[in-house]
Amino acid sequence: MTNILVTGGAGYIGSHACKTLAEAGYTPVTYDNLCTGWQEAVQFGPFELGDLTDRDRLDQIFAAYQPAAVMHFAALSQVGESMREPGLYWHNNVAGSLNLMQAAVAAGCLNLVFSSTCATYGDHDNVVLNEASAQQPINAYGSSKRAIEDMLRDFEIAFGLRHVIFRYFNVAGADPDAEVGEFHQPETHIVPLVLDAACGKRDALTIFGTDYDTSDGTCIRDYVHVCDLVEAHVLGLKWLEDDKRSRVFNLGTGKGFSVREVIDAAAMVTGTEVPVLEGARRAGDCTRLVSGSTRAEEELGWTPTRSTLEQMIGDAWRWHQTGHYDK
Ligand code: UDP
């Protein structure tokens, strides 16, 4: 079996990727420091505790498993936190990724699939975001991911490190079998928060800003189901296996939904009213982030099949009710 080193395999997206990789016949080797991940989420291959900034440990893991490729998910990913603590993002995300790339090159592992983000685009109001759109991030999270993209391009030129970069829009939903799902401590993402509010685990969901220049005044995001997203990663891996050139792909559906529309969908799925408070804007939030690209569909053959709001929130709700790691 082919080993794939999955950094952040104990996290939300990484754990879903491990399940999909295992189903596709690969052995996902999780490398995670458990700072935001859960050991209970590592169910589909070996687990190795370690930090991206620990080069000796990385060298040991590359030697032990001889992975054919790296899927690099491990990162801090909260926009608000990145505005308050940018140093954390430059250290963990950028310096950590540099270390990982150097270890991969030293081990002769020259294929890497990277989790990037639409936050690298920044605010482009009413502009369709495709892979050629200017990258002008407005938060440190986006800046850190853009820097890693730049590093990948330099490492390819110097060392032949081929890569697929996926720029995610907003990832939501959960494994339909509820074996893994989204669970952060503390939680900051809208779908788990709105479900917490729907079932009374939280008093209310606070809407961050109702004065944006959008139809209902709240931010617009393009939501993609985590299972669709990780399917694209397996296609990205095959793209590299087929010796195709390094490539950047947006992963979104091209449809934008406002915060209020997400709340309404959650109310419908759960059959309850969601208590809501209207709050101030959150620093670093873009008004609208919607993908305007079909490159992943056309070139990778990616077909999102679960990415309706109802399906994403329905799967997240099932997980929310049955599957938390702390139950
Ligand atoms: N949001 C909100 N209240 C919350 C959490 C998020 O109104 O308690 C909004 C946030 O301002 C953004 C959208 O929901 O417009 C998605 O935020 P999330 O943190 O889930 O993802 P991000 O867009 O930061 O990657």
PDB file of C-alpha atoms in Angstrom, residues 96-296:
ATOM      1  CA  GLY A  96       6.272  24.985  10.027  1.00  0.00           C
ATOM      2  CA  SER A  97       5.576  24.532   6.306  1.00  0.00           C
ATOM      3  CA  LEU A  98       9.122  25.556   5.432  1.00  0.00           C
ATOM      4  CA  ASN A  99      10.407  22.862   7.754  1.00  0.00           C
ATOM      5  CA  LEU A 100       8.041  20.297   6.241  1.00  0.00           C
ATOM      6  CA  MET A 101       9.085  21.154   2.689  1.00  0.00           C
ATOM      7  CA  GLN A 102      12.766  20.960   3.574  1.00  0.00           C
ATOM      8  CA  ALA A 103      12.256  17.564   5.210  1.00  0.00           C
ATOM      9  CA  ALA A 104      10.245  16.319   2.200  1.00  0.00           C
ATOM     10  CA  VAL A 105      12.923  17.434  -0.258  1.00  0.00           C
ATOM     11  CA  ALA A 106      15.688  15.894   1.874  1.00  0.00           C
ATOM     12  CA  ALA A 107      13.772  12.598   1.899  1.00  0.00           C
ATOM     13  CA  GLY A 108      13.163  12.697  -1.869  1.00  0.00           C
ATOM     14  CA  CYS A 109       9.370  12.969  -1.407  1.00  0.00           C
ATOM     15  CA  LEU A 110       8.584  15.446  -4.181  1.00  0.00           C
ATOM     16  CA  ASN A 111       4.771  15.465  -4.393  1.00  0.00           C
ATOM     17  CA  LEU A 112       2.721  17.708  -2.139  1.00  0.00           C
ATOM     18  CA  VAL A 113      -0.973  18.600  -1.968  1.00  0.00           C
ATOM     19  CA  PHE A 114      -1.501  21.842  -0.069  1.00  0.00           C
ATOM     20  CA  SER A 115      -4.547  23.297   1.705  1.00  0.00           C
ATOM     21  CA  SER A 116      -4.697  26.931   0.828  1.00  0.00           C
ATOM     22  CA  THR A 117      -7.614  29.288   1.130  1.00  0.00           C
ATOM     23  CA  CYS A 118      -9.775  31.835  -0.611  1.00  0.00           C
ATOM     24  CA  ALA A 119      -8.652  34.161   2.204  1.00  0.00           C
ATOM     25  CA  THR A 120      -5.508  34.663   0.090  1.00  0.00           C
ATOM     26  CA  TYR A 121      -7.662  36.684  -2.348  1.00  0.00           C
ATOM     27  CA  GLY A 122      -8.885  39.260   0.159  1.00  0.00           C
ATOM     28  CA  ASP A 123     -11.728  41.639  -0.654  1.00  0.00           C
ATOM     29  CA  HIS A 124     -12.700  41.824  -4.326  1.00  0.00           C
ATOM     30  CA  ASP A 125     -16.285  43.023  -4.078  1.00  0.00           C
ATOM     31  CA  ASN A 126     -18.544  41.788  -6.858  1.00  0.00           C
ATOM     32  CA  VAL A 127     -15.637  40.232  -8.699  1.00  0.00           C
ATOM     33  CA  VAL A 128     -15.594  36.605  -9.693  1.00  0.00           C
ATOM     34  CA  LEU A 129     -12.644  34.946  -7.966  1.00  0.00           C
ATOM     35  CA  ASN A 130     -10.698  32.596 -10.142  1.00  0.00           C
ATOM     36  CA  GLU A 131      -7.202  31.215  -9.767  1.00  0.00           C
ATOM     37  CA  ALA A 132      -5.728  34.204 -11.636  1.00  0.00           C
ATOM     38  CA  SER A 133      -7.377  36.775  -9.340  1.00  0.00           C
ATOM     39  CA  ALA A 134      -4.940  38.964  -7.420  1.00  0.00           C
ATOM     40  CA  GLN A 135      -3.960  37.622  -4.021  1.00  0.00           C
ATOM     41  CA  GLN A 136      -4.263  40.523  -1.583  1.00  0.00           C
ATOM     42  CA  PRO A 137      -5.169  38.987   1.798  1.00  0.00           C
ATOM     43  CA  ILE A 138      -6.645  41.231   4.492  1.00  0.00           C
ATOM     44  CA  ASN A 139      -5.832  38.966   7.446  1.00  0.00           C
ATOM     45  CA  ALA A 140      -2.721  37.211   8.737  1.00  0.00           C
ATOM     46  CA  TYR A 141      -4.224  33.780   8.126  1.00  0.00           C
ATOM     47  CA  GLY A 142      -4.522  34.581   4.406  1.00  0.00           C
ATOM     48  CA  SER A 143      -1.049  36.151   4.344  1.00  0.00           C
ATOM     49  CA  SER A 144       0.474  33.048   5.906  1.00  0.00           C
ATOM     50  CA  LYS A 145      -1.136  30.784   3.308  1.00  0.00           C
ATOM     51  CA  ARG A 146      -0.094  33.035   0.433  1.00  0.00           C
ATOM     52  CA  ALA A 147       3.495  32.928   1.714  1.00  0.00           C
ATOM     53  CA  ILE A 148       3.418  29.116   1.722  1.00  0.00           C
ATOM     54  CA  GLU A 149       2.123  29.110  -1.859  1.00  0.00           C
ATOM     55  CA  ASP A 150       5.099  31.314  -2.825  1.00  0.00           C
ATOM     56  CA  MET A 151       7.462  28.956  -1.021  1.00  0.00           C
ATOM     57  CA  LEU A 152       6.060  25.980  -2.920  1.00  0.00           C
ATOM     58  CA  ARG A 153       6.734  27.701  -6.245  1.00  0.00           C
ATOM     59  CA  ASP A 154      10.320  28.466  -5.216  1.00  0.00           C
ATOM     60  CA  PHE A 155      10.858  24.895  -4.001  1.00  0.00           C
ATOM     61  CA  GLU A 156       9.594  23.503  -7.266  1.00  0.00           C
ATOM     62  CA  ILE A 157      12.051  25.607  -9.266  1.00  0.00           C
ATOM     63  CA  ALA A 158      14.989  24.725  -7.006  1.00  0.00           C
ATOM     64  CA  PHE A 159      14.223  21.121  -6.019  1.00  0.00           C
ATOM     65  CA  GLY A 160      11.413  19.824  -8.241  1.00  0.00           C
ATOM     66  CA  LEU A 161       8.813  19.736  -5.444  1.00  0.00           C
ATOM     67  CA  ARG A 162       5.632  19.300  -7.517  1.00  0.00           C
ATOM     68  CA  HIS A 163       2.422  20.443  -5.909  1.00  0.00           C
ATOM     69  CA  VAL A 164      -1.287  20.905  -6.180  1.00  0.00           C
ATOM     70  CA  ILE A 165      -2.619  23.917  -4.299  1.00  0.00           C
ATOM     71  CA  PHE A 166      -6.282  23.902  -3.340  1.00  0.00           C
ATOM     72  CA  ARG A 167      -7.793  27.246  -2.374  1.00  0.00           C
ATOM     73  CA  TYR A 168     -10.748  26.305  -0.228  1.00  0.00           C
ATOM     74  CA  PHE A 169     -13.839  28.385   0.094  1.00  0.00           C
ATOM     75  CA  ASN A 170     -15.911  27.649   3.263  1.00  0.00           C
ATOM     76  CA  VAL A 171     -15.797  24.008   4.231  1.00  0.00           C
ATOM     77  CA  ALA A 172     -18.827  22.610   6.060  1.00  0.00           C
ATOM     78  CA  GLY A 173     -20.683  19.353   6.715  1.00  0.00           C
ATOM     79  CA  ALA A 174     -19.440  16.052   8.065  1.00  0.00           C
ATOM     80  CA  ASP A 175     -18.918  12.434   7.160  1.00  0.00           C
ATOM     81  CA  PRO A 176     -22.436  11.059   6.438  1.00  0.00           C
ATOM     82  CA  ASP A 177     -21.544   8.002   8.599  1.00  0.00           C
ATOM     83  CA  ALA A 178     -20.750  10.446  11.454  1.00  0.00           C
ATOM     84  CA  GLU A 179     -17.414   8.687  12.165  1.00  0.00           C
ATOM     85  CA  VAL A 180     -15.630  12.044  11.965  1.00  0.00           C
ATOM     86  CA  GLY A 181     -16.871  15.619  11.877  1.00  0.00           C
ATOM     87  CA  GLU A 182     -16.179  19.231  12.721  1.00  0.00           C
ATOM     88  CA  PHE A 183     -15.250  19.902  16.331  1.00  0.00           C
ATOM     89  CA  HIS A 184     -13.033  22.745  17.451  1.00  0.00           C
ATOM     90  CA  GLN A 185     -12.356  23.839  20.999  1.00  0.00           C
ATOM     91  CA  PRO A 186     -13.217  26.707  21.171  1.00  0.00           C
ATOM     92  CA  GLU A 187     -15.541  26.662  18.174  1.00  0.00           C
ATOM     93  CA  THR A 188     -15.501  29.677  15.864  1.00  0.00           C
ATOM     94  CA  HIS A 189     -17.066  28.376  12.642  1.00  0.00           C
ATOM     95  CA  ILE A 190     -20.567  29.239  11.704  1.00  0.00           C
ATOM     96  CA  VAL A 191     -22.140  25.834  11.033  1.00  0.00           C
ATOM     97  CA  PRO A 192     -21.264  24.135  14.349  1.00  0.00           C
ATOM     98  CA  LEU A 193     -22.091  27.380  16.181  1.00  0.00           C
ATOM     99  CA  VAL A 194     -25.500  27.732  14.577  1.00  0.00           C
ATOM    100  CA  LEU A 195     -26.256  24.100  15.451  1.00  0.00           C
ATOM    101  CA  ASP A 196     -25.155  24.706  19.054  1.00  0.00           C
ATOM    102  CA  ALA A 197     -27.581  27.628  19.183  1.00  0.00           C
ATOM    103  CA  ALA A 198     -30.365  25.551  17.600  1.00  0.00           C
ATOM    104  CA  CYS A 199     -30.114  22.843  20.261  1.00  0.00           C
ATOM    105  CA  GLY A 200     -29.608  25.173  23.233  1.00  0.00           C
ATOM    106  CA  LYS A 201     -25.914  24.389  23.805  1.00  0.00           C
ATOM    107  CA  ARG A 202     -25.329  28.106  23.264  1.00  0.00           C
ATOM    108  CA  ASP A 203     -27.711  30.933  24.064  1.00  0.00           C
ATOM    109  CA  ALA A 204     -27.569  32.434  20.575  1.00  0.00           C
ATOM    110  CA  LEU A 205     -25.568  32.824  17.394  1.00  0.00           C
ATOM    111  CA  THR A 206     -24.083  36.287  17.031  1.00  0.00           C
ATOM    112  CA  ILE A 207     -24.109  37.556  13.456  1.00  0.00           C
ATOM    113  CA  PHE A 208     -20.825  39.343  12.843  1.00  0.00           C
ATOM    114  CA  GLY A 209     -21.977  42.442  11.002  1.00  0.00           C
ATOM    115  CA  THR A 210     -25.335  43.308   9.453  1.00  0.00           C
ATOM    116  CA  ASP A 211     -24.208  46.415   7.550  1.00  0.00           C
ATOM    117  CA  TYR A 212     -22.260  44.785   4.709  1.00  0.00           C
ATOM    118  CA  ASP A 213     -23.077  45.783   1.167  1.00  0.00           C
ATOM    119  CA  THR A 214     -25.003  42.572   0.420  1.00  0.00           C
ATOM    120  CA  SER A 215     -28.691  41.825  -0.130  1.00  0.00           C
ATOM    121  CA  ASP A 216     -29.399  41.210   3.584  1.00  0.00           C
ATOM    122  CA  GLY A 217     -26.391  43.041   5.082  1.00  0.00           C
ATOM    123  CA  THR A 218     -24.504  39.896   6.144  1.00  0.00           C
ATOM    124  CA  CYS A 219     -21.351  38.356   4.662  1.00  0.00           C
ATOM    125  CA  ILE A 220     -21.560  36.016   1.699  1.00  0.00           C
ATOM    126  CA  ARG A 221     -19.566  32.782   1.573  1.00  0.00           C
ATOM    127  CA  ASP A 222     -19.332  29.832  -0.825  1.00  0.00           C
ATOM    128  CA  TYR A 223     -19.844  26.640   1.214  1.00  0.00           C
ATOM    129  CA  VAL A 224     -18.460  23.290   0.069  1.00  0.00           C
ATOM    130  CA  HIS A 225     -19.097  19.898   1.691  1.00  0.00           C
ATOM    131  CA  VAL A 226     -16.001  18.464   3.382  1.00  0.00           C
ATOM    132  CA  CYS A 227     -16.528  15.095   1.640  1.00  0.00           C
ATOM    133  CA  ASP A 228     -16.606  16.768  -1.781  1.00  0.00           C
ATOM    134  CA  LEU A 229     -13.517  18.757  -0.827  1.00  0.00           C
ATOM    135  CA  VAL A 230     -11.457  15.715   0.176  1.00  0.00           C
ATOM    136  CA  GLU A 231     -12.516  13.866  -2.995  1.00  0.00           C
ATOM    137  CA  ALA A 232     -10.735  16.654  -4.878  1.00  0.00           C
ATOM    138  CA  HIS A 233      -7.589  15.917  -2.861  1.00  0.00           C
ATOM    139  CA  VAL A 234      -7.503  12.316  -4.020  1.00  0.00           C
ATOM    140  CA  LEU A 235      -7.928  13.591  -7.591  1.00  0.00           C
ATOM    141  CA  GLY A 236      -5.065  16.027  -6.900  1.00  0.00           C
ATOM    142  CA  LEU A 237      -2.879  13.161  -5.751  1.00  0.00           C
ATOM    143  CA  LYS A 238      -3.642  11.215  -8.918  1.00  0.00           C
ATOM    144  CA  TRP A 239      -2.854  14.366 -10.919  1.00  0.00           C
ATOM    145  CA  LEU A 240       0.653  14.339  -9.396  1.00  0.00           C
ATOM    146  CA  GLU A 241       0.973  10.567  -9.850  1.00  0.00           C
ATOM    147  CA  ASP A 242       0.225  11.109 -13.542  1.00  0.00           C
ATOM    148  CA  ASP A 243       3.191  13.521 -13.669  1.00  0.00           C
ATOM    149  CA  LYS A 244       1.057  16.495 -14.508  1.00  0.00           C
ATOM    150  CA  ARG A 245       2.400  19.986 -13.812  1.00  0.00           C
ATOM    151  CA  SER A 246       1.895  21.844 -10.553  1.00  0.00           C
ATOM    152  CA  ARG A 247      -1.477  23.534 -10.521  1.00  0.00           C
ATOM    153  CA  VAL A 248      -3.739  25.743  -8.395  1.00  0.00           C
ATOM    154  CA  PHE A 249      -7.446  24.942  -8.066  1.00  0.00           C
ATOM    155  CA  ASN A 250     -10.237  26.807  -6.306  1.00  0.00           C
ATOM    156  CA  LEU A 251     -12.579  24.489  -4.423  1.00  0.00           C
ATOM    157  CA  GLY A 252     -15.996  26.084  -4.144  1.00  0.00           C
ATOM    158  CA  THR A 253     -19.349  25.628  -5.825  1.00  0.00           C
ATOM    159  CA  GLY A 254     -19.733  29.127  -7.253  1.00  0.00           C
ATOM    160  CA  LYS A 255     -22.851  29.800  -5.176  1.00  0.00           C
ATOM    161  CA  GLY A 256     -22.780  32.326  -2.354  1.00  0.00           C
ATOM    162  CA  PHE A 257     -24.954  32.233   0.759  1.00  0.00           C
ATOM    163  CA  SER A 258     -25.330  34.939   3.382  1.00  0.00           C
ATOM    164  CA  VAL A 259     -24.970  34.331   7.112  1.00  0.00           C
ATOM    165  CA  ARG A 260     -28.747  34.779   7.418  1.00  0.00           C
ATOM    166  CA  GLU A 261     -29.349  32.145   4.737  1.00  0.00           C
ATOM    167  CA  VAL A 262     -27.147  29.690   6.660  1.00  0.00           C
ATOM    168  CA  ILE A 263     -29.175  30.403   9.810  1.00  0.00           C
ATOM    169  CA  ASP A 264     -32.463  29.858   7.942  1.00  0.00           C
ATOM    170  CA  ALA A 265     -31.202  26.559   6.501  1.00  0.00           C
ATOM    171  CA  ALA A 266     -30.142  25.404   9.977  1.00  0.00           C
ATOM    172  CA  ALA A 267     -33.574  26.283  11.342  1.00  0.00           C
ATOM    173  CA  MET A 268     -35.180  24.226   8.578  1.00  0.00           C
ATOM    174  CA  VAL A 269     -32.883  21.204   9.052  1.00  0.00           C
ATOM    175  CA  THR A 270     -33.222  21.150  12.833  1.00  0.00           C
ATOM    176  CA  GLY A 271     -36.889  22.139  12.903  1.00  0.00           C
ATOM    177  CA  THR A 272     -36.248  24.827  15.523  1.00  0.00           C
ATOM    178  CA  GLU A 273     -35.914  28.576  15.723  1.00  0.00           C
ATOM    179  CA  VAL A 274     -32.283  29.654  16.020  1.00  0.00           C
ATOM    180  CA  PRO A 275     -31.806  32.426  18.589  1.00  0.00           C
ATOM    181  CA  VAL A 276     -29.758  35.180  16.961  1.00  0.00           C
ATOM    182  CA  LEU A 277     -28.004  38.347  18.135  1.00  0.00           C
ATOM    183  CA  GLU A 278     -26.821  41.043  15.764  1.00  0.00           C
ATOM    184  CA  GLY A 279     -23.237  41.973  16.568  1.00  0.00           C
ATOM    185  CA  ALA A 280     -20.357  44.041  15.222  1.00  0.00           C
ATOM    186  CA  ARG A 281     -18.227  43.076  12.248  1.00  0.00           C
ATOM    187  CA  ARG A 282     -15.368  40.653  12.951  1.00  0.00           C
ATOM    188  CA  ALA A 283     -11.943  42.097  12.082  1.00  0.00           C
ATOM    189  CA  GLY A 284     -10.501  40.564   8.931  1.00  0.00           C
ATOM    190  CA  ASP A 285     -13.789  39.359   7.394  1.00  0.00           C
ATOM    191  CA  CYS A 286     -14.237  39.905   3.655  1.00  0.00           C
ATOM    192  CA  THR A 287     -17.692  40.944   2.427  1.00  0.00           C
ATOM    193  CA  ARG A 288     -18.062  38.261  -0.212  1.00  0.00           C
ATOM    194  CA  LEU A 289     -15.959  35.216  -1.117  1.00  0.00           C
ATOM    195  CA  VAL A 290     -17.378  33.145  -3.953  1.00  0.00           C
ATOM    196  CA  SER A 291     -15.479  31.001  -6.416  1.00  0.00           C
ATOM    197  CA  GLY A 292     -15.852  31.871 -10.064  1.00  0.00           C
ATOM    198  CA  SER A 293     -13.831  28.971 -11.366  1.00  0.00           C
ATOM    199  CA  THR A 294     -14.734  25.608 -12.860  1.00  0.00           C
ATOM    200  CA  ARG A 295     -11.090  24.584 -13.319  1.00  0.00           C
ATOM    201  CA  ALA A 296     -11.300  21.739 -10.781  1.00  0.00           C
TER     202      ALA A 296
END
